[in-house]
Short mmCIF file of C-alpha atoms in Angstrom, two decimals:
data_model
loop_
_atom_site.label_atom_id
_atom_site.label_comp_id
_atom_site.label_asym_id
_atom_site.label_seq_id
_atom_site.Cartn_x
_atom_site.Cartn_y
_atom_site.Cartn_z
CA MET A 2 -13.56 131.79 69.38
CA SER A 3 -9.96 131.43 70.39
CA LYS A 4 -10.06 127.67 69.65
CA THR A 5 -11.42 127.97 66.14
CA ASN A 6 -9.44 131.14 65.39
CA LYS A 7 -12.35 132.42 63.27
CA ILE A 8 -13.70 135.91 63.08
CA VAL A 9 -17.23 137.13 62.36
CA LEU A 10 -17.75 139.87 59.78
CA ARG A 11 -21.01 141.73 59.13
CA ILE A 12 -22.05 142.37 55.53
CA GLN A 13 -24.41 145.32 55.17
CA SER A 14 -26.29 145.75 51.90
CA ALA A 15 -29.58 147.15 50.61
CA ASP A 16 -31.27 143.89 51.67
CA GLY A 17 -30.09 144.10 55.28
CA THR A 18 -27.19 142.78 57.33
CA LYS A 19 -25.78 139.27 57.16
CA ARG A 20 -22.94 137.60 59.01
CA ILE A 21 -20.18 135.33 57.82
CA GLU A 22 -17.40 133.45 59.58
CA THR A 23 -13.92 133.33 58.10
CA GLU A 24 -10.31 132.80 59.15
CA PRO A 25 -7.75 135.63 59.16
CA SER A 26 -5.56 133.51 56.88
CA SER A 27 -8.29 133.18 54.25
CA THR A 28 -7.83 135.04 50.99
CA THR A 29 -10.05 137.91 49.89
CA LYS A 30 -11.09 135.69 46.99
CA ALA A 31 -12.50 133.20 49.53
CA LEU A 32 -14.15 136.13 51.31
CA TYR A 33 -15.98 137.09 48.11
CA GLU A 34 -17.13 133.46 47.69
CA LEU A 35 -18.54 133.40 51.23
CA VAL A 36 -20.41 136.63 50.67
CA ARG A 37 -21.70 135.36 47.34
CA GLY A 38 -23.06 132.24 49.03
CA VAL A 39 -24.65 133.93 52.04
CA CYS A 40 -26.34 136.53 49.86
CA GLY A 41 -27.57 133.95 47.36
CA PHE A 42 -25.95 135.57 44.34
CA ASP A 43 -25.27 133.55 41.16
CA HIS A 44 -22.77 136.12 39.93
CA TYR A 45 -19.85 138.22 41.12
CA GLU A 46 -21.28 141.59 40.07
CA PHE A 47 -20.77 143.14 43.50
CA ALA A 48 -18.03 144.82 45.47
CA LEU A 49 -17.09 145.05 49.13
CA PHE A 50 -16.01 148.27 50.80
CA ARG A 51 -14.54 149.21 54.20
CA GLU A 52 -16.35 152.52 54.48
CA ARG A 53 -20.06 153.37 54.47
CA ASN A 54 -19.56 155.85 51.60
CA PHE A 55 -18.26 152.96 49.44
CA THR A 56 -14.59 153.83 49.61
CA LYS A 57 -11.56 151.61 50.38
CA GLU A 58 -12.70 148.78 48.14
CA ILE A 59 -11.53 145.23 48.91
CA VAL A 60 -10.19 143.61 45.75
CA SER A 61 -10.67 139.89 45.25
CA SER A 62 -7.24 138.26 45.20
CA GLY A 63 -5.88 134.75 45.60
CA SER A 64 -2.73 135.99 47.32
CA GLN A 65 -4.01 138.71 49.69
CA GLU A 66 -5.25 137.47 53.05
CA VAL A 67 -7.98 138.89 55.26
CA LYS A 68 -5.53 139.83 57.99
CA ASP A 69 -3.40 141.73 55.45
CA ILE A 70 -6.13 144.32 54.90
CA GLY A 71 -6.71 144.82 58.62
CA LEU A 72 -10.08 143.12 59.08
CA LYS A 73 -10.89 142.18 62.70
CA HIS A 74 -13.64 140.34 64.52
CA GLY A 75 -16.93 142.28 64.33
CA ASP A 76 -15.98 144.62 61.47
CA ILE A 77 -18.68 145.76 59.05
CA LEU A 78 -18.24 145.51 55.27
CA TYR A 79 -20.53 147.37 52.89
CA LEU A 80 -21.80 145.59 49.80
CA ARG A 81 -22.87 147.34 46.63
CA LEU A 82 -23.99 145.79 43.37
CA VAL A 83 -21.88 146.92 40.41
CA GLU A 84 -21.80 146.31 36.69
CA GLY A 85 -18.67 144.52 35.58
CA PRO A 86 -16.70 145.58 32.53
CA SER A 87 -17.83 144.13 29.26
CA THR A 88 -15.47 141.64 27.58
CA SER A 89 -17.33 141.51 24.27
CA LYS A 90 -15.35 144.41 22.87
CA ALA A 91 -11.89 143.04 23.60
CA ALA A 92 -10.68 143.70 20.08
CA GLU A 93 -11.59 147.40 20.11
CA ARG A 94 -8.96 150.13 20.15
CA SER A 95 -9.19 153.80 20.96
CA ALA A 96 -10.62 155.92 18.16
CA SER A 97 -7.55 157.96 17.43
CA VAL A 98 -5.09 155.07 17.54
CA ASN A 99 -7.31 152.97 15.30
CA SER A 100 -7.42 155.77 12.77
CA LEU A 101 -3.65 155.87 12.67
CA ALA A 102 -3.41 152.16 11.94
CA SER A 103 -5.92 152.41 9.07
CA SER A 104 -6.14 154.73 6.11
CA HIS A 105 -8.85 156.79 7.79
CA SER A 106 -8.36 160.43 8.69
CA SER A 107 -5.60 160.82 11.27
CA THR A 108 -2.94 163.27 12.30
CA PHE A 109 0.65 162.06 11.96
CA SER A 110 2.49 164.89 13.70
CA ASN A 111 1.18 166.70 16.75
CA ALA A 112 -1.79 164.30 16.86
CA SER A 113 -4.08 164.08 19.87
CA PHE A 114 -4.31 160.54 21.20
CA SER A 115 -7.36 159.41 23.11
CA ARG A 116 -6.81 159.01 26.83
CA GLU A 117 -9.70 156.53 27.11
CA ALA A 118 -8.51 153.04 27.94
CA THR A 119 -9.75 149.97 26.11
CA PRO A 120 -11.22 146.86 27.77
CA SER A 121 -8.62 144.99 29.73
CA THR A 122 -9.46 141.44 28.76
CA SER A 123 -8.42 139.58 25.66
CA SER A 124 -9.72 136.42 24.12
CA LYS A 125 -7.80 133.85 22.10
CA PRO A 126 -8.70 133.43 18.44
CA SER A 127 -11.00 130.54 17.64
CA ALA A 128 -9.61 127.28 16.40
CA ALA A 129 -11.17 127.78 13.00
CA ALA A 130 -9.58 131.18 12.66
CA ALA A 131 -6.18 129.82 13.67
CA THR A 132 -6.53 127.02 11.14
CA GLU A 133 -7.45 129.48 8.45
CA LEU A 134 -4.43 131.61 9.20
CA SER A 135 -2.04 128.65 9.22
CA LEU A 136 -3.25 127.56 5.78
CA GLU A 137 -2.17 130.84 4.18
CA ASP A 138 0.99 130.60 2.15
CA GLU A 139 4.06 132.25 3.49
CA ASP A 140 6.12 134.69 1.41
CA ALA A 141 8.17 133.07 -1.28
CA VAL A 142 11.40 134.33 0.25
CA ASP A 143 10.57 132.59 3.54
CA LEU A 144 9.91 129.28 1.79
CA GLU A 145 13.24 129.58 -0.01
CA LEU A 146 15.17 130.41 3.17
CA TYR A 147 13.67 127.43 5.02
CA LYS A 148 15.51 125.17 2.57
CA GLN A 149 18.91 126.78 3.27
CA ASP A 150 21.11 125.96 6.26
CA GLY A 151 22.74 129.41 6.17
CA ARG A 152 26.14 128.13 7.32
CA ILE A 153 29.02 130.49 6.48
CA LYS A 154 31.72 128.69 4.55
CA ARG A 155 35.39 129.53 5.15
CA ASP A 156 38.46 128.78 3.14
CA ARG A 157 41.42 126.83 4.43
CA ASP A 158 43.82 129.02 6.42
CA GLU A 159 47.34 128.45 5.13
CA LYS A 160 48.93 129.51 8.42
CA LEU A 161 46.72 127.83 10.98
CA CYS A 162 45.31 124.75 9.22
CA ARG A 163 47.51 121.60 9.42
CA HIS A 164 45.38 119.26 7.32
CA ASN A 165 44.92 118.55 3.64
CA SER A 166 42.44 120.28 1.36
CA ASN A 167 39.71 117.75 2.15
CA GLY A 168 39.90 118.22 5.91
CA ARG A 169 38.25 120.73 8.24
CA CYS A 170 39.31 122.17 11.61
CA VAL A 171 38.18 124.92 13.96
CA HIS A 172 39.96 127.50 11.81
CA CYS A 173 38.15 126.71 8.57
CA SER A 174 34.94 124.89 9.45
CA ALA A 175 31.67 126.54 8.50
CA LEU A 176 30.18 129.02 10.97
CA GLU A 177 26.57 129.18 12.08
CA PRO A 178 24.56 132.08 10.61
CA TRP A 179 24.20 133.62 14.09
CA ASP A 180 27.92 133.54 14.93
CA GLU A 181 28.56 136.70 16.99
CA ASN A 182 32.20 137.15 16.01
CA TYR A 183 31.44 136.93 12.30
CA LEU A 184 28.52 139.37 12.57
CA LYS A 185 30.71 141.77 14.51
CA GLU A 186 33.47 141.57 11.92
CA GLN A 187 30.94 142.30 9.13
CA LYS A 188 29.41 145.14 11.21
CA ILE A 189 25.99 143.44 11.27
CA LYS A 190 24.14 144.64 14.40
CA HIS A 191 21.23 142.14 14.24
CA PHE A 192 21.14 138.66 12.81
CA SER A 193 18.32 137.80 10.44
CA PHE A 194 14.99 136.33 11.51
CA HIS A 195 15.66 133.01 9.80
CA SER A 196 19.03 132.84 11.58
CA TYR A 197 17.07 133.32 14.77
CA LEU A 198 14.82 130.41 13.83
CA LYS A 199 17.85 128.24 13.03
CA LYS A 200 19.32 129.10 16.40
CA LEU A 201 16.09 128.13 18.21
CA THR A 202 15.89 124.81 16.39
CA SER A 203 19.57 123.91 16.90
CA GLY A 204 20.89 121.76 19.70
CA ALA A 205 19.83 118.36 20.96
CA ALA A 206 16.12 119.17 21.18
CA ARG A 207 16.05 120.41 17.57
CA GLY A 208 13.45 123.00 18.47
CA LYS A 209 10.95 120.45 19.73
CA PHE A 210 9.78 122.76 22.48
CA VAL A 211 10.09 126.02 20.58
CA ALA A 212 6.91 127.99 20.02
CA LEU A 213 6.81 131.54 18.74
CA GLU A 214 4.16 133.47 20.66
CA ASP A 215 3.36 137.16 20.50
CA LEU A 216 3.55 139.07 23.77
CA ASN A 217 0.17 139.63 25.41
CA CYS A 218 -0.49 142.70 27.57
CA LYS A 219 -4.14 142.00 28.37
CA ILE A 220 -5.90 139.92 30.99
CA LYS A 221 -6.93 136.47 29.72
CA SER A 222 -10.71 136.31 29.56
CA GLY A 223 -12.86 133.50 30.89
CA CYS A 224 -11.21 133.05 34.32
CA ARG A 225 -13.89 131.68 36.71
CA ASP A 226 -11.83 131.88 39.90
CA HIS A 227 -12.76 135.47 40.68
CA PRO A 228 -14.91 138.40 39.54
CA PRO A 229 -13.79 140.12 36.35
CA TRP A 230 -11.38 143.06 36.43
CA PRO A 231 -11.31 145.41 38.27
CA LYS A 232 -12.96 143.31 40.96
CA GLY A 233 -10.40 140.53 40.84
CA ILE A 234 -7.29 139.20 39.14
CA CYS A 235 -5.11 136.12 39.61
CA SER A 236 -1.77 134.81 38.40
CA LYS A 237 -3.45 132.65 35.76
CA CYS A 238 -5.08 135.51 33.90
CA GLN A 239 -2.73 138.36 34.79
CA PRO A 240 -0.25 139.30 32.02
CA SER A 241 3.42 139.11 33.01
CA ALA A 242 5.48 142.20 33.67
CA ILE A 243 7.53 143.37 30.70
CA THR A 244 11.23 144.20 30.71
CA LEU A 245 12.22 146.13 27.59
CA ASN A 246 15.12 144.40 25.88
CA ARG A 247 17.05 144.89 22.68
CA GLN A 248 15.65 142.50 20.06
CA PRO A 249 18.59 140.46 18.68
CA TYR A 250 17.04 139.70 15.28
CA ARG A 251 15.21 141.66 12.58
CA HIS A 252 12.76 140.52 9.91
CA VAL A 253 14.15 142.71 7.14
CA ASP A 254 17.89 143.40 6.87
CA ASN A 255 17.99 145.91 4.02
CA VAL A 256 15.73 148.23 2.01
CA MET A 257 16.62 148.90 -1.62
CA PHE A 258 14.91 151.13 -4.20
CA GLU A 259 15.01 149.86 -7.79
CA ASN A 260 16.03 153.25 -9.12
CA THR A 261 16.62 156.80 -7.89
CA GLY A 262 13.66 158.14 -9.85
CA ILE A 263 11.27 156.55 -7.35
CA VAL A 264 12.62 158.62 -4.48
CA GLU A 265 13.17 161.76 -6.56
CA ARG A 266 9.50 161.87 -7.59
CA PHE A 267 8.50 161.44 -3.97
CA LEU A 268 10.77 164.27 -2.82
CA ASN A 269 9.56 166.67 -5.52
CA TYR A 270 6.54 167.56 -3.42
CA TRP A 271 8.76 168.70 -0.54
CA ARG A 272 11.10 170.54 -2.89
CA THR A 273 8.15 172.42 -4.42
CA THR A 274 6.10 173.21 -1.32
CA GLY A 275 8.36 172.71 1.67
CA HIS A 276 5.66 170.49 3.20
CA GLN A 277 6.25 166.99 4.52
CA ARG A 278 4.96 163.88 2.75
CA ILE A 279 3.98 160.27 3.48
CA GLY A 280 3.88 157.34 1.08
CA PHE A 281 3.47 153.55 1.09
CA LEU A 282 6.21 151.37 -0.34
CA PHE A 283 5.21 148.67 -2.81
CA GLY A 284 7.63 145.97 -3.88
CA LYS A 285 8.66 142.46 -2.94
CA TYR A 286 10.94 140.63 -0.52
CA GLU A 287 14.03 138.82 -1.73
CA ILE A 288 17.11 137.14 -0.27
CA HIS A 289 19.77 139.59 0.90
CA PRO A 290 23.22 138.18 0.00
CA ASP A 291 25.21 140.29 2.47
CA VAL A 292 23.53 138.91 5.62
CA PRO A 293 23.31 135.16 6.39
CA LEU A 294 19.73 134.07 5.67
CA GLY A 295 18.84 137.75 5.34
CA ILE A 296 15.83 139.38 3.65
CA ARG A 297 15.82 142.55 1.58
CA ALA A 298 12.81 144.68 0.70
CA ARG A 299 13.06 145.79 -2.93
CA VAL A 300 10.87 148.86 -3.53
CA ALA A 301 9.37 149.26 -6.98
CA ALA A 302 6.91 152.12 -6.38
CA ILE A 303 5.73 154.66 -3.82
CA TYR A 304 2.01 155.29 -3.49
CA GLU A 305 1.11 158.64 -1.94
CA PRO A 306 -2.37 158.45 -0.34
CA PRO A 307 -4.63 161.50 0.09
CA GLN A 308 -3.12 163.72 2.78
CA GLU A 309 -2.92 167.24 4.12
CA SER A 310 0.46 168.46 5.26
CA ASN A 311 2.48 171.50 6.22
CA ARG A 312 6.03 172.12 7.38
CA ASP A 313 5.58 170.31 10.70
CA SER A 314 2.73 167.79 10.35
CA ILE A 315 0.93 165.40 8.06
CA ARG A 316 -2.70 164.37 8.19
CA LEU A 317 -3.80 161.24 6.33
CA LEU A 318 -7.23 161.40 4.76
CA ASP A 319 -9.72 158.65 3.92
CA ASP A 320 -8.55 156.84 0.81
CA PRO A 321 -11.41 155.47 -1.33
CA HIS A 322 -8.96 153.75 -3.67
CA ASP A 323 -7.01 151.88 -0.98
CA ALA A 324 -8.40 148.44 -1.86
CA ASP A 325 -8.03 149.08 -5.60
CA VAL A 326 -4.35 149.97 -5.12
CA ASP A 327 -3.71 146.72 -3.25
CA GLU A 328 -5.46 144.71 -5.94
CA MET A 329 -3.54 146.40 -8.73
CA ALA A 330 -0.28 145.74 -6.87
CA ARG A 331 -1.19 142.10 -6.39
CA GLN A 332 -1.79 141.65 -10.10
CA LEU A 333 1.65 143.19 -10.73
CA GLY A 334 3.26 140.76 -8.26
CA LEU A 335 3.85 143.49 -5.68
CA GLN A 336 2.80 144.02 -2.09
CA ARG A 337 3.03 146.67 0.61
CA VAL A 338 6.47 146.33 2.18
CA GLY A 339 6.61 149.53 4.23
CA TRP A 340 5.98 153.23 4.51
CA ILE A 341 8.10 156.32 4.02
CA PHE A 342 7.85 159.86 5.38
CA THR A 343 9.91 163.02 5.19
CA ASP A 344 11.22 165.21 7.99
CA LEU A 345 13.19 167.77 6.06
CA LEU A 346 13.89 171.36 7.02
CA GLY A 347 15.79 173.44 4.52
CA GLU A 348 18.84 175.29 5.78
CA ASN A 349 20.56 176.83 2.76
CA LEU A 350 18.53 176.92 -0.45
CA ALA A 351 21.58 177.94 -2.54
CA SER A 352 23.70 174.94 -1.52
CA GLY A 353 20.71 172.59 -1.06
CA THR A 354 21.55 171.64 2.55
CA VAL A 355 19.02 170.55 5.13
CA LYS A 356 19.09 170.66 8.93
CA HIS A 357 20.46 167.71 10.88
CA VAL A 358 17.79 167.30 13.55
CA ARG A 359 17.69 163.53 14.16
CA ASN A 360 20.73 162.18 16.01
CA ILE A 361 21.79 160.40 19.17
CA LYS A 362 21.40 163.59 21.22
CA THR A 363 17.77 164.13 20.18
CA HIS A 364 16.01 161.14 18.68
CA PHE A 365 15.94 158.92 15.61
CA LEU A 366 12.20 158.30 15.69
CA THR A 367 9.61 160.07 17.83
CA ALA A 368 7.34 158.09 20.09
CA GLN A 369 4.39 158.90 17.84
CA GLU A 370 6.27 157.60 14.78
CA CYS A 371 7.13 154.39 16.66
CA ILE A 372 3.46 153.97 17.61
CA LEU A 373 2.36 154.45 14.02
CA ALA A 374 5.06 152.03 12.84
CA GLY A 375 3.80 149.52 15.43
CA HIS A 376 0.23 149.88 14.18
CA LEU A 377 1.25 149.36 10.58
CA GLN A 378 3.38 146.33 11.51
CA ASN A 379 0.39 144.88 13.36
CA LYS A 380 -1.80 145.61 10.34
CA TYR A 381 0.66 143.78 8.03
CA PRO A 382 1.98 140.87 10.11
CA ASN A 383 4.52 138.31 8.99
CA ARG A 384 3.16 134.84 8.16
CA CYS A 385 5.14 132.22 10.02
CA GLN A 386 4.58 128.45 10.19
CA ASP A 387 6.31 128.18 13.58
CA SER A 388 3.70 130.39 15.29
CA SER A 389 0.54 128.95 16.86
CA ASN A 390 -1.74 131.50 15.17
CA GLY A 391 0.17 131.58 11.88
CA TYR A 392 1.71 135.04 12.36
CA PHE A 393 4.75 136.39 14.16
CA GLY A 394 6.33 139.82 13.93
CA SER A 395 6.24 141.86 10.72
CA LYS A 396 8.33 142.62 7.66
CA PHE A 397 6.72 146.05 7.26
CA VAL A 398 9.55 148.62 7.26
CA THR A 399 9.70 152.31 8.14
CA VAL A 400 11.86 154.68 6.05
CA CYS A 401 12.58 158.20 7.28
CA VAL A 402 13.94 160.83 4.87
CA THR A 403 15.84 163.44 6.87
CA GLY A 404 19.14 165.32 7.00
CA ASP A 405 22.40 163.52 7.86
CA GLU A 406 25.58 164.78 9.56
CA LYS A 407 26.72 166.37 6.30
CA LYS A 408 23.37 168.16 6.04
CA GLN A 409 22.39 166.20 2.93
CA VAL A 410 19.12 164.40 2.27
CA HIS A 411 19.48 160.93 3.72
CA MET A 412 17.26 157.87 4.24
CA GLU A 413 17.26 155.55 7.22
CA GLY A 414 15.26 152.33 7.64
CA TYR A 415 13.70 151.15 10.88
CA ALA A 416 11.33 148.59 12.34
CA VAL A 417 9.96 148.46 15.88
CA SER A 418 10.42 145.39 18.03
CA ALA A 419 7.83 142.73 18.86
CA GLN A 420 7.55 144.23 22.35
CA CYS A 421 6.65 147.60 20.93
CA MET A 422 4.13 145.98 18.58
CA ALA A 423 2.40 144.30 21.53
CA LEU A 424 2.33 147.49 23.64
CA VAL A 425 0.83 149.40 20.72
CA ARG A 426 -1.65 146.64 19.81
CA ASP A 427 -2.97 146.43 23.40
CA ASN A 428 -3.16 150.24 23.71
CA CYS A 429 -0.56 150.52 26.47
CA LEU A 430 1.84 152.94 24.78
CA ILE A 431 0.92 156.54 24.01
CA PRO A 432 3.03 159.60 23.06
CA THR A 433 3.85 162.50 25.34
CA LYS A 434 2.98 166.11 24.65
CA ASP A 435 6.15 167.88 25.73
CA ALA A 436 8.88 165.41 24.74
CA PRO A 437 8.46 163.83 21.29
CA GLU A 438 11.28 161.32 21.91
CA LEU A 439 9.55 159.84 24.98
CA GLY A 440 6.60 157.49 25.13
CA TYR A 441 4.26 156.97 28.08
CA ILE A 442 2.87 153.72 29.49
CA ARG A 443 -0.75 153.98 30.58
CA GLU A 444 -1.61 153.44 34.20
CA SER A 445 -4.04 150.67 35.15
CA SER A 446 -7.61 151.77 35.61
CA ASP A 447 -10.99 150.16 36.19
CA LYS A 448 -11.35 149.86 32.39
CA GLN A 449 -7.92 148.47 31.52
CA TYR A 450 -5.20 146.57 33.36
CA VAL A 451 -1.72 147.53 32.19
CA PRO A 452 1.21 145.31 33.19
CA ASP A 453 4.33 146.76 34.73
CA VAL A 454 6.95 147.81 32.15
CA TYR A 455 10.58 147.97 33.19
CA TYR A 456 13.71 149.09 31.37
CA LYS A 457 17.42 149.02 32.04
CA VAL A 458 19.69 152.02 31.97
CA ARG A 459 23.41 151.58 31.40
CA ALA A 460 25.34 153.90 33.71
CA SER A 461 27.68 156.21 31.84
CA VAL A 462 31.27 156.32 33.11
#
């Protein structure tokens, strides 16, 4: 025994006791394979436990060794047949979250989100589906921006330039559309999405190795090296940990309403009843001249779906005319470009002021509003030729009507990042009950694996 450095383990099951030989340096994944062979199984639908009452389960892993879990020569392991999680429903979402993303009945404020986790595995779309998506035409504004270089032209500086009018130097040569100093001077916090694409395709490689891929928070299905989750996981199928970062680009740089009457009609409901309101923005995307290679959403109409609301909450109802509205908008050359909601609390009816409740000390958007925005952005993705599946990000905007610092009715536009979209799509992010400004990341369970999510905090001086 000392020469071979092997240990004998006893496997007790309903069919009796069997023995296997293994090395302390073997992985628990290899241990499962030995047990599978000695028991004559053609599947991995079983689990090994340290205790007779089927506790202290041993998880199949390619990195954890037998000696790491304290197994010694002569130990008994207890085998029990289990039923692995189904992967056929990988596209399902929880009932309440799915209702928020669609036009079905859902509660917007103070909603109860399901705590049930969804299946943890995800499957890639078929080749036919990916081909079908890639054949769809992109938005006209994207096709037009692809043709532009976006370089920012500068005039000759009379004080610094020492050349004639036909020459160029570092003081007057054109700038790239993502130039940080120029964006800072123009008070542009994010460069446009097409500027981001130009930056990726610049340099010597010319974007040869650039591929836009959406973040995936689910286990890749079809791994044959171990039993399915929660019985096993490996580095090939495990999603990477996520570090929340500020997204440097944005898909839409400005939201503009064609006339004030559009918003006034929308606000009349709140002025009359004091209840909040939700609407969908219909319009088109166009080039925004104030941002290099920027896109502006021009809103031509607001559609208010069936809903029930009060002073603090809104509940969307099933809309039987949803498809007809989209078809009518298509015939008019319009499309859904975003959604709008009110959060207005009157302060002085005589002067017409409202309370200033959303600010840096409280929140700009609640976690539930961010989750709903993420669902709508996933529902209306952005068609992109540089993505493998034909879609990347979303141009769907969120407009909040609330009170500003001067206690006047004010509108602010938002869009959640691609990281937030992925966390919402894979049912990892849920709201909290006691703090509306905080979201909560689910914990991994036997039904769903959730990757680690990290964030950075800047220390205040």
